[in-house]
Every structure is written in structure tokens, then in C-alpha cells.
Short mmCIF file of C-alpha atoms in Angstrom, two decimals:
data_model
loop_
_atom_site.label_atom_id
_atom_site.label_comp_id
_atom_site.label_asym_id
_atom_site.label_seq_id
_atom_site.Cartn_x
_atom_site.Cartn_y
_atom_site.Cartn_z
CA GLY A 1 76.24 48.54 157.19
CA GLN A 2 79.47 49.84 155.67
CA GLN A 3 82.64 48.71 157.32
CA VAL A 4 86.17 50.09 156.88
CA MET A 5 89.02 47.98 158.11
CA GLN A 6 92.52 48.93 158.50
CA ILE A 7 95.75 46.91 159.13
CA PRO A 8 97.94 46.76 160.96
CA GLN A 9 96.61 48.13 164.24
CA TYR A 10 99.97 49.08 165.51
CA GLN A 11 103.28 49.63 163.74
CA HIS A 12 106.55 50.32 165.39
CA VAL A 13 109.57 51.30 163.19
CA GLN A 14 112.96 52.61 163.53
CA GLU A 15 113.54 56.03 162.28
CA GLY A 16 114.40 55.94 158.58
CA GLU A 17 112.40 52.76 157.83
CA ASP A 18 109.29 52.75 155.68
CA PHE A 19 105.83 52.41 156.79
CA THR A 20 102.55 51.22 155.15
CA THR A 21 98.95 51.06 156.30
CA TYR A 22 96.14 49.40 154.29
CA CYS A 23 92.45 50.21 154.34
CA ASN A 24 89.62 47.94 153.03
CA SER A 25 85.97 48.89 152.72
CA SER A 26 83.17 46.31 152.65
CA THR A 27 81.42 48.42 149.96
CA THR A 28 82.51 50.59 146.96
CA LEU A 29 83.45 53.99 147.91
CA SER A 30 82.85 57.35 146.09
CA ASN A 31 85.96 58.76 147.75
CA ILE A 32 88.37 58.03 150.52
CA GLN A 33 90.18 60.46 152.75
CA TRP A 34 93.11 60.06 155.15
CA TYR A 35 93.53 61.80 158.49
CA LYS A 36 96.40 61.95 161.11
CA GLN A 37 95.71 62.11 164.79
CA ARG A 38 98.61 62.97 167.05
CA PRO A 39 98.42 61.80 170.80
CA GLY A 40 95.92 63.95 172.63
CA GLY A 41 94.85 65.72 169.33
CA HIS A 42 92.01 65.62 166.96
CA PRO A 43 92.03 64.07 163.38
CA VAL A 44 93.74 66.21 160.69
CA PHE A 45 92.95 66.02 157.15
CA LEU A 46 95.76 64.73 154.92
CA ILE A 47 94.37 63.95 151.53
CA GLN A 48 91.39 62.96 149.44
CA LEU A 49 91.30 60.34 146.65
CA VAL A 50 88.40 60.19 144.23
CA LYS A 51 89.42 58.30 141.01
CA SER A 52 89.84 54.59 140.56
CA GLY A 53 93.60 53.79 140.65
CA GLU A 54 94.48 57.32 141.75
CA VAL A 55 98.03 57.80 143.23
CA LYS A 56 98.90 61.03 145.04
CA LYS A 57 102.15 62.02 146.82
CA GLN A 58 102.82 64.49 149.52
CA LYS A 59 106.61 64.73 150.05
CA ARG A 60 107.40 61.36 151.82
CA LEU A 61 103.80 60.17 151.84
CA THR A 62 102.19 58.16 148.84
CA PHE A 63 98.45 57.50 148.80
CA GLN A 64 96.77 55.01 146.52
CA PHE A 65 93.18 54.25 145.84
CA GLY A 66 92.39 50.76 144.45
CA GLU A 67 90.97 50.19 141.04
CA ALA A 68 87.77 48.79 142.45
CA LYS A 69 87.50 51.80 144.69
CA LYS A 70 87.25 49.52 147.70
CA ASN A 71 90.78 49.78 149.17
CA SER A 72 93.47 52.22 149.80
CA SER A 73 96.92 52.46 151.14
CA LEU A 74 99.30 55.09 152.80
CA HIS A 75 103.05 54.68 152.55
CA ILE A 76 105.56 56.77 154.25
CA THR A 77 109.18 56.60 153.12
CA ALA A 78 112.05 57.03 155.51
CA THR A 79 109.95 57.72 158.69
CA GLN A 80 110.72 60.53 160.97
CA THR A 81 109.80 61.07 164.61
CA THR A 82 107.42 63.68 163.47
CA ASP A 83 105.40 60.99 161.76
CA VAL A 84 104.31 59.53 165.09
CA GLY A 85 100.48 59.38 165.46
CA THR A 86 97.45 57.39 164.41
CA TYR A 87 96.62 57.31 160.69
CA PHE A 88 92.89 56.82 159.86
CA CYS A 89 91.34 56.10 156.47
CA ALA A 90 87.66 57.34 156.03
CA GLY A 91 85.49 56.45 153.15
CA ARG A 92 82.18 57.66 151.87
CA PRO A 93 79.77 55.05 150.32
CA GLN A 94 79.01 55.26 146.70
CA GLY A 95 75.51 56.25 145.85
CA GLY A 96 74.40 56.71 149.33
CA SER A 97 74.66 58.91 152.40
CA GLU A 98 77.26 61.48 152.56
CA LYS A 99 78.46 60.19 155.90
CA LEU A 100 82.16 59.50 156.35
CA VAL A 101 83.09 56.09 157.92
CA PHE A 102 86.42 55.80 159.62
CA GLY A 103 88.65 52.80 160.04
CA LYS A 104 90.16 51.95 163.46
CA GLY A 105 93.41 53.36 162.55
CA THR A 106 96.95 52.38 162.56
CA LYS A 107 99.07 53.68 165.36
CA LEU A 108 102.63 54.47 164.34
CA THR A 109 105.46 54.82 166.73
CA VAL A 110 109.06 55.72 165.57
CA ASN A 111 112.12 54.92 167.44
CA PRO A 112 114.76 57.56 167.06
CA GLY B 1 86.44 81.89 165.35
CA ALA B 2 88.95 80.44 162.84
CA GLY B 3 88.29 76.84 163.74
CA VAL B 4 85.49 74.45 164.99
CA SER B 5 84.81 75.16 168.70
CA GLN B 6 83.49 72.72 171.13
CA THR B 7 82.36 73.21 174.68
CA PRO B 8 82.76 71.95 177.16
CA SER B 9 86.10 70.54 176.59
CA ASN B 10 85.64 68.21 179.67
CA LYS B 11 82.40 67.12 181.31
CA VAL B 12 82.13 64.76 184.27
CA THR B 13 78.60 63.64 185.15
CA GLU B 14 76.79 60.97 187.06
CA LYS B 15 74.98 58.01 185.56
CA GLY B 16 71.37 58.91 184.71
CA LYS B 17 72.07 62.55 184.24
CA TYR B 18 71.25 64.71 181.12
CA VAL B 19 74.18 66.28 179.11
CA GLU B 20 74.43 68.83 176.37
CA LEU B 21 77.53 69.18 174.17
CA ARG B 22 77.94 72.14 171.97
CA CYS B 23 79.58 72.71 168.59
CA ASP B 24 80.25 75.93 166.83
CA PRO B 25 81.33 75.26 163.21
CA ILE B 26 83.56 77.21 160.89
CA SER B 27 81.61 80.19 159.64
CA GLY B 28 80.02 79.44 156.42
CA HIS B 29 80.34 75.59 156.65
CA THR B 30 76.98 74.11 155.76
CA ALA B 31 77.71 70.53 156.69
CA LEU B 32 78.27 69.46 160.26
CA TYR B 33 79.17 65.83 161.64
CA TRP B 34 79.28 64.41 165.14
CA TYR B 35 81.43 61.49 165.97
CA ARG B 36 82.26 59.55 169.14
CA GLN B 37 85.90 58.31 169.72
CA SER B 38 86.65 55.84 172.43
CA LEU B 39 90.21 55.24 173.48
CA GLY B 40 92.23 53.35 170.95
CA GLN B 41 89.41 53.44 168.42
CA GLY B 42 88.54 55.29 165.29
CA PRO B 43 85.85 58.11 165.14
CA GLU B 44 82.44 56.44 165.17
CA PHE B 45 79.93 58.15 163.13
CA LEU B 46 76.86 59.53 164.78
CA ILE B 47 74.97 62.04 162.74
CA TYR B 48 75.41 64.40 159.89
CA PHE B 49 73.58 67.76 159.23
CA GLN B 50 73.30 69.62 155.83
CA GLY B 51 72.02 72.90 156.83
CA THR B 52 69.35 72.68 159.55
CA GLY B 53 68.30 69.16 158.70
CA ALA B 54 69.72 65.80 159.84
CA ALA B 55 70.62 64.33 156.56
CA ASP B 56 71.80 60.97 158.10
CA ASP B 57 71.32 59.99 161.87
CA SER B 58 71.83 56.33 161.29
CA GLY B 59 74.83 56.47 163.83
CA LEU B 60 72.89 57.45 166.77
CA PRO B 61 73.17 54.40 169.10
CA ASN B 62 69.73 54.67 170.64
CA ASP B 63 66.91 57.08 171.44
CA ARG B 64 68.90 58.59 174.41
CA PHE B 65 70.94 60.54 171.75
CA PHE B 66 69.55 63.46 169.99
CA ALA B 67 71.19 66.30 168.08
CA VAL B 68 69.82 69.60 166.72
CA ARG B 69 71.02 72.41 164.52
CA PRO B 70 68.17 74.91 164.51
CA GLU B 71 69.76 77.77 162.51
CA GLY B 72 72.05 75.87 160.46
CA SER B 73 75.13 76.82 162.46
CA VAL B 74 75.75 75.86 165.97
CA SER B 75 74.62 72.24 166.90
CA THR B 76 73.92 70.63 170.20
CA LEU B 77 74.30 66.91 170.91
CA LYS B 78 72.06 65.92 173.75
CA ILE B 79 72.36 62.72 175.72
CA GLN B 80 69.64 61.72 178.17
CA ARG B 81 69.92 59.25 181.03
CA THR B 82 73.67 58.89 180.66
CA GLU B 83 75.33 55.57 181.09
CA ARG B 84 78.95 54.59 181.86
CA GLY B 85 79.29 53.29 178.31
CA ASP B 86 78.64 56.88 176.89
CA SER B 87 82.05 57.89 178.29
CA ALA B 88 84.06 59.07 175.21
CA VAL B 89 85.42 61.86 173.30
CA TYR B 90 82.67 63.50 171.19
CA LEU B 91 84.09 65.15 168.19
CA CYS B 92 82.44 67.77 165.99
CA ALA B 93 83.60 68.43 162.33
CA SER B 94 82.41 70.88 159.65
CA THR B 95 82.91 71.21 156.02
CA THR B 96 81.79 73.36 153.16
CA THR B 97 80.57 70.92 150.65
CA GLY B 98 79.30 67.96 152.60
CA GLY B 99 79.58 65.39 149.96
CA ILE B 100 83.34 65.46 149.09
CA GLY B 101 84.97 68.06 151.31
CA GLU B 102 87.64 67.50 153.94
CA LEU B 103 86.35 67.55 157.53
CA PHE B 104 87.76 70.19 159.87
CA PHE B 105 87.49 68.73 163.44
CA GLY B 106 87.13 70.48 166.77
CA GLU B 107 89.21 69.47 169.80
CA GLY B 108 86.33 67.46 171.21
CA SER B 109 84.39 67.19 174.31
CA ARG B 110 85.54 64.48 176.68
CA LEU B 111 82.58 63.00 178.47
CA THR B 112 83.04 60.92 181.70
CA VAL B 113 80.12 59.20 183.13
CA LEU B 114 80.71 57.98 186.74
#
């Protein structure tokens, strides 16, 4: 079945440093979404990417969808302590079910 | 209510018992998802409803797990003969469009099987 892999599993940075997490799917995706989960909380939607090669920005966050629609990345510039949490990518397989398959996430900690 | 509501928030049960977890989605959302999340892991897909029907139940781990959504709104996840390995947070999410929409998650039901 479809698998979504994320690296790294953990990332610890100093406040102000940049952070990137990478997501790779075993199958071509129709779209990919990113979620953030704070400790003790539930996943909260950040963004959706649909088009091949798409790049979207939200303030300090930049999201990319690969040309082959099998990989994606999230980059945070100048991290802040409020960025702490686990970031998940989640992909929908192309031409198949509408289920959304999540990666295992990247847990980000920020040292003030 | 304004968001997805899940009850109970916490359930402790003994091995072998039957458990029901309830999800009340956002009003008007036609699609409803159930996920299971173990500590340190990502949400694991269980089942997806479009209206009253289960459009994809490929994530249900075995026949002890069953979910219904009889009127296309509230859904119940049912687990028979619970095992210790079933302990996890069970998350419910709803969305308007199913195929392309963002998921709105509830706070989850934490199940502990002793």
C-alpha cells in the first residue's frame, strides 16, 4: 500500500535557525497537505499543495510540491519558540481512494 | 457545535471488553475520517465515510474494528474484544469536500486497555 515517509524524525534547533522537513511518497499523489500538532493537541491544517512544482508561502513557512508529485518539503525560516510541535505531511493517492495517508512526522524543538 | 466533538475524551477498559467511541462532525461536513495515533507516531488511517457509506475501510486492522455512520452525521467506532495493542488516541476528522478538503480534527479519544 501507499507509504509516506518523513525525515528527519526529530530536529532540535536554536531559536533563529532555519528548519526543513522532507516528505516522500511511494506513489504519485493527487495532492499533499501539511499539518502541525502541538504537544497534547490534535493535528491542525497548515496548507494544501495540488500542482506539480507548486510553491506556497505563509509568512516564515515555505511549502514545496515536487515535479513528480511524490515529494514535498516544509521550510521554516528563523524559527521561533512558537514553532515547536510535530509537523506531518499527508498525501492522497492519485486516481484512487480519497483517504489521506500521514507520514510519521518531524518533531521540532526550539531552544530559546 | 463549532468543531468536531469526540466522546469520551478518555476511556480505560479491560482486555476483552467492548468499546464505542463517538464522533460528532462539523455540521454540514459530508466526509468523516477515523485515525488512530500511537505515541510518537503519525495518525494511522482507519476508515473514511462519504455520507452514510464507508468509502474506504482498508485501514481497519481486523474484524474486531467496525464503524458506522447511519444518518450521515455522527459516527461510532466500535472495538470488540479489546487488546492491549489497541491502546492509542483515536482521532476523528471531518471535511466538506472529501476528496480535496482540509481535515478538521477533534481532540481525540484516548483509549487505554489494561
